[in-house]
CSV table of C-alpha atoms and ligand atoms in Angstrom, one decimal:
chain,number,residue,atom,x,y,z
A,712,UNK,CA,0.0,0.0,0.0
A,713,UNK,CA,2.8,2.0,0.6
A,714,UNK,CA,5.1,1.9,-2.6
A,715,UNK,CA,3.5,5.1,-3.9
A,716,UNK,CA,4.5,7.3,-0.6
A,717,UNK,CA,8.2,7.8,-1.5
A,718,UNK,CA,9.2,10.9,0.6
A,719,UNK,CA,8.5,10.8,4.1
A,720,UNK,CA,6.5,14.2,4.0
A,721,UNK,CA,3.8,11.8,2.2
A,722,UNK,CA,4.1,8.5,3.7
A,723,UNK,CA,3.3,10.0,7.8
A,724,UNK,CA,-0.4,11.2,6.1
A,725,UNK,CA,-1.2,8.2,3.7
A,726,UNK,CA,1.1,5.0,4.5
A,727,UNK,CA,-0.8,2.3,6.7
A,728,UNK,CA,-3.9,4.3,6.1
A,729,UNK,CA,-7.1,2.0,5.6
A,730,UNK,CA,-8.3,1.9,1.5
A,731,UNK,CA,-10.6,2.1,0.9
A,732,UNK,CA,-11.8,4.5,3.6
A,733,UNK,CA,-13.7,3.3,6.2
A,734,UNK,CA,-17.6,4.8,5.8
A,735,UNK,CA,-15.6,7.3,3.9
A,736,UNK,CA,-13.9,9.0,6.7
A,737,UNK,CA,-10.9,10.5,5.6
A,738,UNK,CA,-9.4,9.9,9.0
A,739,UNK,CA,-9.8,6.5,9.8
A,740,UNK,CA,-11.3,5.9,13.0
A,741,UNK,CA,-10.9,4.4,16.9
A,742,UNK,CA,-11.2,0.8,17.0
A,743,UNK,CA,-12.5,0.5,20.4
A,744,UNK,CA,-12.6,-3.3,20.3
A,745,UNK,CA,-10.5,-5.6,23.0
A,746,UNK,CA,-11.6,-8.5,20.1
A,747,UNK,CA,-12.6,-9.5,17.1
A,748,UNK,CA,-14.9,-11.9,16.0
A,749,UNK,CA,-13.0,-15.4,15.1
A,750,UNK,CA,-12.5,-15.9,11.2
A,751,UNK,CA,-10.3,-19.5,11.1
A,752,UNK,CA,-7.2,-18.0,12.7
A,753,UNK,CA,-4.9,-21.0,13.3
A,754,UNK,CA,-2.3,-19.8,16.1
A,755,UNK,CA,-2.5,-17.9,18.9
A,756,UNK,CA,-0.7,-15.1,17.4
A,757,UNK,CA,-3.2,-15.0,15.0
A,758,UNK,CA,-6.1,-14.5,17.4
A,759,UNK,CA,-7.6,-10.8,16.8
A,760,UNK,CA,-7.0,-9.4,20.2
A,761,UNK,CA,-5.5,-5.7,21.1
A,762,UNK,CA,-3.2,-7.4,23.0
A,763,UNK,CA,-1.7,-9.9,20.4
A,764,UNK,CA,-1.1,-6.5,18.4
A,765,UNK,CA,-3.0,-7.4,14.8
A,766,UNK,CA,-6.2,-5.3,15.8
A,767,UNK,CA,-6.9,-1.9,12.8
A,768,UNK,CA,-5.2,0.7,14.9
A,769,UNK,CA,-2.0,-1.1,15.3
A,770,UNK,CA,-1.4,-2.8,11.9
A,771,UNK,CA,-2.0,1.0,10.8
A,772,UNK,CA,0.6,2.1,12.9
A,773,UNK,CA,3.1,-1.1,12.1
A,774,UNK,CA,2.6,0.0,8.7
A,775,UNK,CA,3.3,3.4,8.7
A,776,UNK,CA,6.0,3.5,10.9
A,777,UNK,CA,7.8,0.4,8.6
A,778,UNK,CA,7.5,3.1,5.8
A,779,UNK,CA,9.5,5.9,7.8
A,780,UNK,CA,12.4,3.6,8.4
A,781,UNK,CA,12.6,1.9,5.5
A,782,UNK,CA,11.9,-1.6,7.0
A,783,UNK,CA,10.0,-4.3,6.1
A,784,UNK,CA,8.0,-4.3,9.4
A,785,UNK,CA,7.1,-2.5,13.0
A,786,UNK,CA,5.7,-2.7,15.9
A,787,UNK,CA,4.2,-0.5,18.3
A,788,UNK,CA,4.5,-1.0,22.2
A,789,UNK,CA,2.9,0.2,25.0
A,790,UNK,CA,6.1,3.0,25.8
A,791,UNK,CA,9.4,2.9,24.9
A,792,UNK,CA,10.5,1.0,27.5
A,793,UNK,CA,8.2,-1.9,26.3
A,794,UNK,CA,9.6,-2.0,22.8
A,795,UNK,CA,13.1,-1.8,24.1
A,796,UNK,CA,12.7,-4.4,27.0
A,797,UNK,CA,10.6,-7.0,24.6
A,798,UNK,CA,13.4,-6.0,21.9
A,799,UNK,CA,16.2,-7.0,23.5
A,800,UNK,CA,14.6,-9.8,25.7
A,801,UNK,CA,14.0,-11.8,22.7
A,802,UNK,CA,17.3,-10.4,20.5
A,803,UNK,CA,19.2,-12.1,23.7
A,804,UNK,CA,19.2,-15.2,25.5
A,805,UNK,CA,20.5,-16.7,28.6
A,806,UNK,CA,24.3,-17.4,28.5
A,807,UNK,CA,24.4,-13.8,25.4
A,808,UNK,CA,26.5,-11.0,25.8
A,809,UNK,CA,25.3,-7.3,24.9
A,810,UNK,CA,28.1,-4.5,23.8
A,811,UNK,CA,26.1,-1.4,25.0
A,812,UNK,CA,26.8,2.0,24.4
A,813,UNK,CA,28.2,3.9,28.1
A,814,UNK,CA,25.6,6.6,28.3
A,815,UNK,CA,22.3,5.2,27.7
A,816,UNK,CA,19.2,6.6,28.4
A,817,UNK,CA,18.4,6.4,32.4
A,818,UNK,CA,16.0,3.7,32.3
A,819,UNK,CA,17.9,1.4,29.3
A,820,UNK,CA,20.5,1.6,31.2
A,821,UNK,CA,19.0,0.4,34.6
A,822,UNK,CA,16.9,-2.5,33.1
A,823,UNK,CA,20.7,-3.5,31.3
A,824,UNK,CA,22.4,-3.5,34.7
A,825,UNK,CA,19.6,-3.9,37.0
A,826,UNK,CA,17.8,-7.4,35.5
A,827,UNK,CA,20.0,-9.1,32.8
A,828,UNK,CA,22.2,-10.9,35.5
A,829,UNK,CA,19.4,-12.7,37.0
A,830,UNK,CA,18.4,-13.9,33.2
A,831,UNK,CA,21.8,-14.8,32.5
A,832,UNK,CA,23.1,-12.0,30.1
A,833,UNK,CA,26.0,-10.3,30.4
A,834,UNK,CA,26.9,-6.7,29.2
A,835,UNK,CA,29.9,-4.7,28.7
A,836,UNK,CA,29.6,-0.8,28.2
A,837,UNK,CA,31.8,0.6,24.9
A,838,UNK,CA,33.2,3.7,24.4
A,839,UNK,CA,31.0,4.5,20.9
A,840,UNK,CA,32.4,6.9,19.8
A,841,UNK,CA,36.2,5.1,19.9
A,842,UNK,CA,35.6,2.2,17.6
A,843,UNK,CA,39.6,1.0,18.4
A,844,UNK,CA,37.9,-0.2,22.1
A,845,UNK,CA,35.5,-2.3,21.2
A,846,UNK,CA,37.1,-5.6,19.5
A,847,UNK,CA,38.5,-5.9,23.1
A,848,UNK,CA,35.1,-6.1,24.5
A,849,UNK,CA,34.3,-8.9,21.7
A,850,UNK,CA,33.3,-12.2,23.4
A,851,UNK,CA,32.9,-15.1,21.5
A,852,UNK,CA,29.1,-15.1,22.9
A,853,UNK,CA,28.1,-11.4,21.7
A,854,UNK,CA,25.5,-11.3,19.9
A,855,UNK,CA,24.3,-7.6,19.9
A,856,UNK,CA,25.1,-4.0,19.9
A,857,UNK,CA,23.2,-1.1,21.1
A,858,UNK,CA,23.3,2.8,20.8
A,859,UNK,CA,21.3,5.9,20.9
A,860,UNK,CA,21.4,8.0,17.4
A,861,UNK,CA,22.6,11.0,20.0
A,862,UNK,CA,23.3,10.6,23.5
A,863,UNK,CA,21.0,12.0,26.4
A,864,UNK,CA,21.9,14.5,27.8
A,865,UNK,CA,25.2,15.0,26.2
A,866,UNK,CA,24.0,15.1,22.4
A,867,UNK,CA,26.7,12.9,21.8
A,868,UNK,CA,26.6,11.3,17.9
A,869,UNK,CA,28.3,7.4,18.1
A,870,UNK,CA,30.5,6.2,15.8
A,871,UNK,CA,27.3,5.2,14.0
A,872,UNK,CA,29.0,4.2,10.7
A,873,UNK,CA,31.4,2.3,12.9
A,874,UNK,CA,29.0,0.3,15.2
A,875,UNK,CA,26.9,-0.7,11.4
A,876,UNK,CA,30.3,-2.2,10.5
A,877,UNK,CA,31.4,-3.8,13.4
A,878,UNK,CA,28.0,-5.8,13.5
A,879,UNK,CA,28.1,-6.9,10.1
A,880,UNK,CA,32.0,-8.0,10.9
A,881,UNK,CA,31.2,-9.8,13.8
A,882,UNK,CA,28.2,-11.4,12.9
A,883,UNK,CA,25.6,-8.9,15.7
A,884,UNK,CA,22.5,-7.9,15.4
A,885,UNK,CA,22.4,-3.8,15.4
A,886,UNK,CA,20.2,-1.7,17.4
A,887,UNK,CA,19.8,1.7,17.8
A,888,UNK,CA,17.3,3.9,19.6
A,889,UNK,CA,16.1,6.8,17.1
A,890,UNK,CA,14.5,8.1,19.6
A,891,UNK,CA,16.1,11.7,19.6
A,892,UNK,CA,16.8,11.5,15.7
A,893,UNK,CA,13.7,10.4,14.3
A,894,UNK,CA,13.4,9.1,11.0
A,895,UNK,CA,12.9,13.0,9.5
A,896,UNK,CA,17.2,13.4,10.5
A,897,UNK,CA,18.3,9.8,10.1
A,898,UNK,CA,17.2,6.3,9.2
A,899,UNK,CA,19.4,4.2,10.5
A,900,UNK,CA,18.4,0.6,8.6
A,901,UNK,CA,19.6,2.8,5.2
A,902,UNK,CA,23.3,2.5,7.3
A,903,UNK,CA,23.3,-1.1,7.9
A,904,UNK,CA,21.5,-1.2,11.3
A,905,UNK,CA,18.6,-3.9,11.9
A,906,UNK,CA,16.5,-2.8,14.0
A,907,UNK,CA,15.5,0.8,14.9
A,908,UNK,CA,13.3,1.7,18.3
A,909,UNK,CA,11.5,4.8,19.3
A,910,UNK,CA,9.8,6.0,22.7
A,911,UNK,CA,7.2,7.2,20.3
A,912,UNK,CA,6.1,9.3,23.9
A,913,UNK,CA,8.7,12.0,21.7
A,914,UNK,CA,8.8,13.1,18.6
A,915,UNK,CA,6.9,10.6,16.9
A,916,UNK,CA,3.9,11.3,18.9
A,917,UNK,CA,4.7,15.1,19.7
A,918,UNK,CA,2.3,16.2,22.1
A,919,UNK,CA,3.4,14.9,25.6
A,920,UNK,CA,-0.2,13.1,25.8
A,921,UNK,CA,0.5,9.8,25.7
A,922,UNK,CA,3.0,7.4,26.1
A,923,UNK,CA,4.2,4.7,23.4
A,924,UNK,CA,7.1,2.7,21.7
A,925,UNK,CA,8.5,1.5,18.4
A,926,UNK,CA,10.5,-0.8,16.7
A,927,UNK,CA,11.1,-1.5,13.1
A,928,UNK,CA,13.5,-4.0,10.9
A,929,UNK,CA,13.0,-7.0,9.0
A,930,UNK,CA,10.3,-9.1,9.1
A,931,UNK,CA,11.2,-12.5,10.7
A,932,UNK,CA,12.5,-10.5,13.5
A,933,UNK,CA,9.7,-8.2,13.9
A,934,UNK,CA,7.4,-11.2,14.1
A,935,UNK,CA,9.7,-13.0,16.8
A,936,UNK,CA,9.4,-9.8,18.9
A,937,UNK,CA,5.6,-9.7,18.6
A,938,UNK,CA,5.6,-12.7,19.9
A,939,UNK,CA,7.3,-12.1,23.3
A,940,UNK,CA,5.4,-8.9,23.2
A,941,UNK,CA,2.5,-10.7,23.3
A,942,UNK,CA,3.5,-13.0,26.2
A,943,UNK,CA,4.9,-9.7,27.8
A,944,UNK,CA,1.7,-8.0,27.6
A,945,UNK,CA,3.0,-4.4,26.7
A,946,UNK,CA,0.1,-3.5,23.8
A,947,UNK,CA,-0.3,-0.1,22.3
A,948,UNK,CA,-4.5,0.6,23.8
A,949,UNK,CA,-6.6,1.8,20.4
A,950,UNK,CA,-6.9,5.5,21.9
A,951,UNK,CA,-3.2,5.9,22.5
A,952,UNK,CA,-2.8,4.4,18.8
A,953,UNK,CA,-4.8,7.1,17.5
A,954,UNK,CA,-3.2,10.0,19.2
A,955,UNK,CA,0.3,8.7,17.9
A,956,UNK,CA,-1.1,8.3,14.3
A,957,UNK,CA,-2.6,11.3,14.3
A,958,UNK,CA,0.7,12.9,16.2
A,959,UNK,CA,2.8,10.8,13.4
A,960,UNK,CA,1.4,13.5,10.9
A,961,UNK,CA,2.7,16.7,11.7
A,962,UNK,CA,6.3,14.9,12.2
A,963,UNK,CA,8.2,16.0,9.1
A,964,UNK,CA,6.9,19.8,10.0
A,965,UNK,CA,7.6,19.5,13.9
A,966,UNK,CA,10.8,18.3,13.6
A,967,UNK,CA,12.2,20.4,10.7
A,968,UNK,CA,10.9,23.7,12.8
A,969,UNK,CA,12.8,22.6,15.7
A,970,UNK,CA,15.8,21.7,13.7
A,971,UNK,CA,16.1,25.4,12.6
A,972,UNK,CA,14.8,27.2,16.3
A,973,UNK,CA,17.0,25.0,18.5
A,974,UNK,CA,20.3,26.2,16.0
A,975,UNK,CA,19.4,29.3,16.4
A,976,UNK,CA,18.8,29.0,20.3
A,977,UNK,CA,21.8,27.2,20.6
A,978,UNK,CA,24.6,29.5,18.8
A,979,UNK,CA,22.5,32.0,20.5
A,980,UNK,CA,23.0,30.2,24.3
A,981,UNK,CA,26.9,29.8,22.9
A,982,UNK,CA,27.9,33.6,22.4
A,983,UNK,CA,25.7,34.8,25.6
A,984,UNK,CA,28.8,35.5,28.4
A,985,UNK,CA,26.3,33.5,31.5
A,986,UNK,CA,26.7,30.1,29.4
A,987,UNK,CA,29.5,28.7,29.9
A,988,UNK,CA,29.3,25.8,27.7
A,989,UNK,CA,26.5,24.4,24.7
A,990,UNK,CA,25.9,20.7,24.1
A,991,UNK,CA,24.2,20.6,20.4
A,992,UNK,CA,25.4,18.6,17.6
A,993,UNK,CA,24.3,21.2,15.2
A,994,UNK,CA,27.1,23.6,16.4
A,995,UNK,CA,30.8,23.5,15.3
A,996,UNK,CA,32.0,23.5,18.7
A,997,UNK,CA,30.1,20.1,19.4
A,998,UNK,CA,32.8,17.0,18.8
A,999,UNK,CA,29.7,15.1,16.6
A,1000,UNK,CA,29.6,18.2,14.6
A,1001,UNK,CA,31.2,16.4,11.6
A,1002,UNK,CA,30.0,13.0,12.1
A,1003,UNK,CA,26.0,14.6,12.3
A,1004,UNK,CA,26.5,16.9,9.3
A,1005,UNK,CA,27.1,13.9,7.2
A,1006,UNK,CA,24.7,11.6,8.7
A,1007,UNK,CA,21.6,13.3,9.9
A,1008,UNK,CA,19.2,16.0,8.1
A,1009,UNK,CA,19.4,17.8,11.4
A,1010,UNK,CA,20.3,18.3,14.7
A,1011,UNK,CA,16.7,17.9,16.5
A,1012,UNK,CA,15.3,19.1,19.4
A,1013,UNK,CA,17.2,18.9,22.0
A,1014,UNK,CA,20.7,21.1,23.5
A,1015,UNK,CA,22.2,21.3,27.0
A,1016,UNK,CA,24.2,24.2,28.8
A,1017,UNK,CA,25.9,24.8,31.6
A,1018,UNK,CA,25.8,28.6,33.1
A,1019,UNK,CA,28.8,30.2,34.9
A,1020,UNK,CA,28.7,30.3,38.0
A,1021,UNK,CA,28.1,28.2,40.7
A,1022,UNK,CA,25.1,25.1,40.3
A,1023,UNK,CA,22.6,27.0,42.4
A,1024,UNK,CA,22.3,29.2,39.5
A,1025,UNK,CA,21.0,26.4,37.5
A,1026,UNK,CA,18.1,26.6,39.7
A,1027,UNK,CA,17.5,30.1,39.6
A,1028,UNK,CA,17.7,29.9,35.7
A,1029,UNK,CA,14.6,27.0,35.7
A,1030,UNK,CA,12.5,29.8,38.2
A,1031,UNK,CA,13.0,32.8,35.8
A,1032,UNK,CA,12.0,31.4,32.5
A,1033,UNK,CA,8.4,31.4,32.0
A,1034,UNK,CA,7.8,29.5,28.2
A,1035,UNK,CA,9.6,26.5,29.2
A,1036,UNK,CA,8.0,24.5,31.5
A,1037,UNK,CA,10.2,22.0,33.9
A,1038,UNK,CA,9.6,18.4,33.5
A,1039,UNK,CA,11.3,15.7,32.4
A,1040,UNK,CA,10.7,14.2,28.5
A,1041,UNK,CA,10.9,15.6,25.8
A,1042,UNK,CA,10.0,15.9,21.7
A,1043,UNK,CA,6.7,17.6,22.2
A,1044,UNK,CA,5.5,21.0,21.1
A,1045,UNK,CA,5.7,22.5,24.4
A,1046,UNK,CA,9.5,23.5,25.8
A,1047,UNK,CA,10.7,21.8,28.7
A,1048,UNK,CA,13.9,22.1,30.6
A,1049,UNK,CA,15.2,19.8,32.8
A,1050,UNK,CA,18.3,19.1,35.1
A,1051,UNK,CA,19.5,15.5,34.5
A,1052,UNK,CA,21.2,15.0,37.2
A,1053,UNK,CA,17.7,15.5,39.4
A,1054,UNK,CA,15.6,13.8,37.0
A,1055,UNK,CA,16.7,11.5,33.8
A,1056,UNK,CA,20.1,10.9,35.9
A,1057,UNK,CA,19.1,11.2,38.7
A,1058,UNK,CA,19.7,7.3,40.1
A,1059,UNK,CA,23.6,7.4,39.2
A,1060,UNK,CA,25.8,8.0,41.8
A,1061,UNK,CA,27.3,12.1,41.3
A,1062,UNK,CA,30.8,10.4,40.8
A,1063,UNK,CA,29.6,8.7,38.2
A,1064,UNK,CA,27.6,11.3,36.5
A,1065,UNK,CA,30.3,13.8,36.3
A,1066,UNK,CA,32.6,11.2,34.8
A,1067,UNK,CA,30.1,11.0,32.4
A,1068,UNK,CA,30.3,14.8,31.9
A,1069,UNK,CA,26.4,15.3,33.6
A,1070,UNK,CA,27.4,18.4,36.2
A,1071,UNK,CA,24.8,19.5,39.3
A,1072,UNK,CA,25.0,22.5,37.0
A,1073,UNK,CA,23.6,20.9,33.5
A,1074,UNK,CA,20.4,22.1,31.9
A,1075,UNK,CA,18.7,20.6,29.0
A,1076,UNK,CA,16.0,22.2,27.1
A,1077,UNK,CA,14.1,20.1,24.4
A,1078,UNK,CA,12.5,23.0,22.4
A,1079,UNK,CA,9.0,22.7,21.2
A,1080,UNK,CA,7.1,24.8,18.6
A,1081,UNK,CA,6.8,28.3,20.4
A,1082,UNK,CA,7.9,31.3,18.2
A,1083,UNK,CA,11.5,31.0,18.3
A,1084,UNK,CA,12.0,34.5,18.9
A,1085,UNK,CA,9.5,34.2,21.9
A,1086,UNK,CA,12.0,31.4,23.0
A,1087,UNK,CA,15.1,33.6,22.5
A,1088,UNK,CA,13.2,36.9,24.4
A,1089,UNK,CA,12.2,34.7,27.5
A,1090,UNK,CA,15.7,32.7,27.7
A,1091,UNK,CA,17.3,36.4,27.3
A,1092,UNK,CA,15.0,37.7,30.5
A,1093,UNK,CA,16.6,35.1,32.7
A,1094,UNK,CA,19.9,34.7,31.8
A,1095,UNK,CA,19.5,38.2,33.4
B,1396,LIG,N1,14.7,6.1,24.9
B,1396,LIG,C1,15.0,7.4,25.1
B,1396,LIG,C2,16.1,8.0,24.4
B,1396,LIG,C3,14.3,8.2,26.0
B,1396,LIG,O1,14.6,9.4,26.2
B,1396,LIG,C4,13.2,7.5,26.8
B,1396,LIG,C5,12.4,8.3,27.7
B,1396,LIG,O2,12.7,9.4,28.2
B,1396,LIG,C6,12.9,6.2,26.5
B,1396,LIG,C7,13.7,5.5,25.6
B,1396,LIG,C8,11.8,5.5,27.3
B,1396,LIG,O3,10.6,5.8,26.7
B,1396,LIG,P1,9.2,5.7,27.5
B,1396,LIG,O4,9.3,6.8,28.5
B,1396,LIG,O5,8.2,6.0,26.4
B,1396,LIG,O6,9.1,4.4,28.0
């Protein structure tokens, strides 16, 4: 259904959409059904049932999310977590050994170090960004890699081109969270990974009403995750599945706007004399400057600073502004700012963290669809 929806623009308002249209609605409608009548279905994955993930609002969404990352197939999940726990639970198996990117997302991070022992997987953290450390880290039972398309809060871009490679050398399957890229900035299948997730609660959705998770790759795999997602339980509810379709739409337009205003905010934040340093791929001062300019359409949505001064000011700086609002997340249309090391970061130890490069001091803003130069005005006002 797809093949005619070549740019993305097109295929988040017409790929996985139902044809022909249902009663002639041009936006196809809630399927508020737990079940669906029985029509011969031979396994139990077959069974039409929201949560075995094959009811109208999901195979929409499988659809039309397997058309922005170029795969063969997706699924959607209940949150992020729930596609990246299911993912990897049935990528690994007991007595497997992960290669994981050091500075994961909070919660990736604590299911990794918090539950695999118990299941018997091991996991080393790599360096990704230094592909000469990670043959070390090789054992002869890896069987997977995993990084984020740009570190949280950091903006760090991976070796990405590196970590594709080293999987097809080695003979591991290659994940990647596209979480803060999005499939507008980068696909990461086209580069030779195999499986790209989402906490569609982000961009992909975009309204910070909902949360929900992705994956896409190949088909066989797909349908082996389905499977423990089904035994997991972790199924995207018809309602959420709307919102994110209809979220899905405005995408392309979302994320190009906040490519540009979070630039501009961000050489802006560089040259003001109370910043005292600017995380944002998009500037030439950022190490991944290079690496994103050749890889990704964009930069996104997201930046972090630190201010002169001592941390407290920090604080002071999240009272004064008055667009942003503080909360954790991010991707939406709204601006948030957060301080990692009390929220997202919040369960490392501080030594840890500031080896990591997350200060007391660090603030991270994921900018949303206000009027840039409202954005600029208000984070002018208090930087006093
Ligand atoms: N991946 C990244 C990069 C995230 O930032 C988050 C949440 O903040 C997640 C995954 C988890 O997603 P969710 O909160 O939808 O479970």
């Amino acid at each position: 259904m797809s093949a005619p929806f070549r740019r993305i623009d097109t295929q988040l308002v017409h790929a996985g959409e139902p044809l022909p249209r249902i009663a002639g609605a041009v936006e196809m409608p809630i399927f508020q059904s737990a079940t669906y009548e029985y029509a011969g279905e031979g396994s139990y994955h077959d069974v039409r049932y929201l949560r075995t993930n094959n009811t109208p609002s999901q195979l929409a969404l499988h659809e039309k999310i397997a058309a922005l990352e170029g795969a063969a197939a997706a699924l959607v999940t209940a949150s992020g977590m729930a596609a990246i726990t299911t993912t990897l639970l049935t990528v690994l198996a007991p007595g497997d050994h992960l290669l994981a990117q050091r500075c994961l997302y909070g919660g990736t991070h604590d299911f990794v170090t918090s539950e695999f022992a118990r299941l018997g997987i091991a996991c080393d953290f790599i360096d990704a960004e230094r592909r000469d450390t990670w043959r070390d880290r090789l054992r002869p039972n890896t069987r997977a890699v995993y990084v984020e398309a740009m570190s949280n809060p950091l903006l760090e871009v991976p070796d990405l081109e590196g970590i594709a490679q080293f999987a097809r050398d080695h003979r591991l399957t290659a994940l990647i969270d596209n979480t803060f890229a999005t499939p507008v900035n980068f696909r990461p299948l086209a580069l030779g990974f195999d499986l790209s997730l989402h906490s569609a609660t982000k961009y992909l959705n975009g309204h910070s009403d909902i949360v929900a998770g992705a994956v896409a790759g190949d088909a066989a795999t797909i349908e082996r995750i389905r499977h423990t997602a089904n035994h997991l339980g972790g199924s995207l509810d018809p309602h959420a599945a709307f919102l994110l379709k209809r979220g899905l739409k405005t995408l392309a337009l979302r994320v190009r706007f906040q490519n540009e205003s979070t630039l501009k905010i961000a050489q802006f934040l560089e040259a003001h004399p109370a910043v005292a340093r600017v995380n944002y791929a998009g500037l030439a001062s950022h190490p991944g400057y290079e690496r994103a300019r050749r890889l990704f359409a964009g930069c996104g949505g997201v930046l972090s600073f630190e201010l002169e001064g001592p941390p407290e000011r920090a604080e002071e700086f999240a009272h004064r502004v008055r667009i942003p609002t503080v909360a954790p997340s991010l991707g939406g249309v709204h601006t948030l700012l957060t301080r990692p090391a009390t929220t997202s970061h919040a369960g490392l130890a501080r030594a840890e963290r500031e080896r990591l490069g997350i200060s007391d001091a660090l603030l991270r803003l994921s900018v949303g669809i206000e009027a840039t130069e409202d954005l600029l005005e208000d984070l002018k006002q208090a930087l006093g």
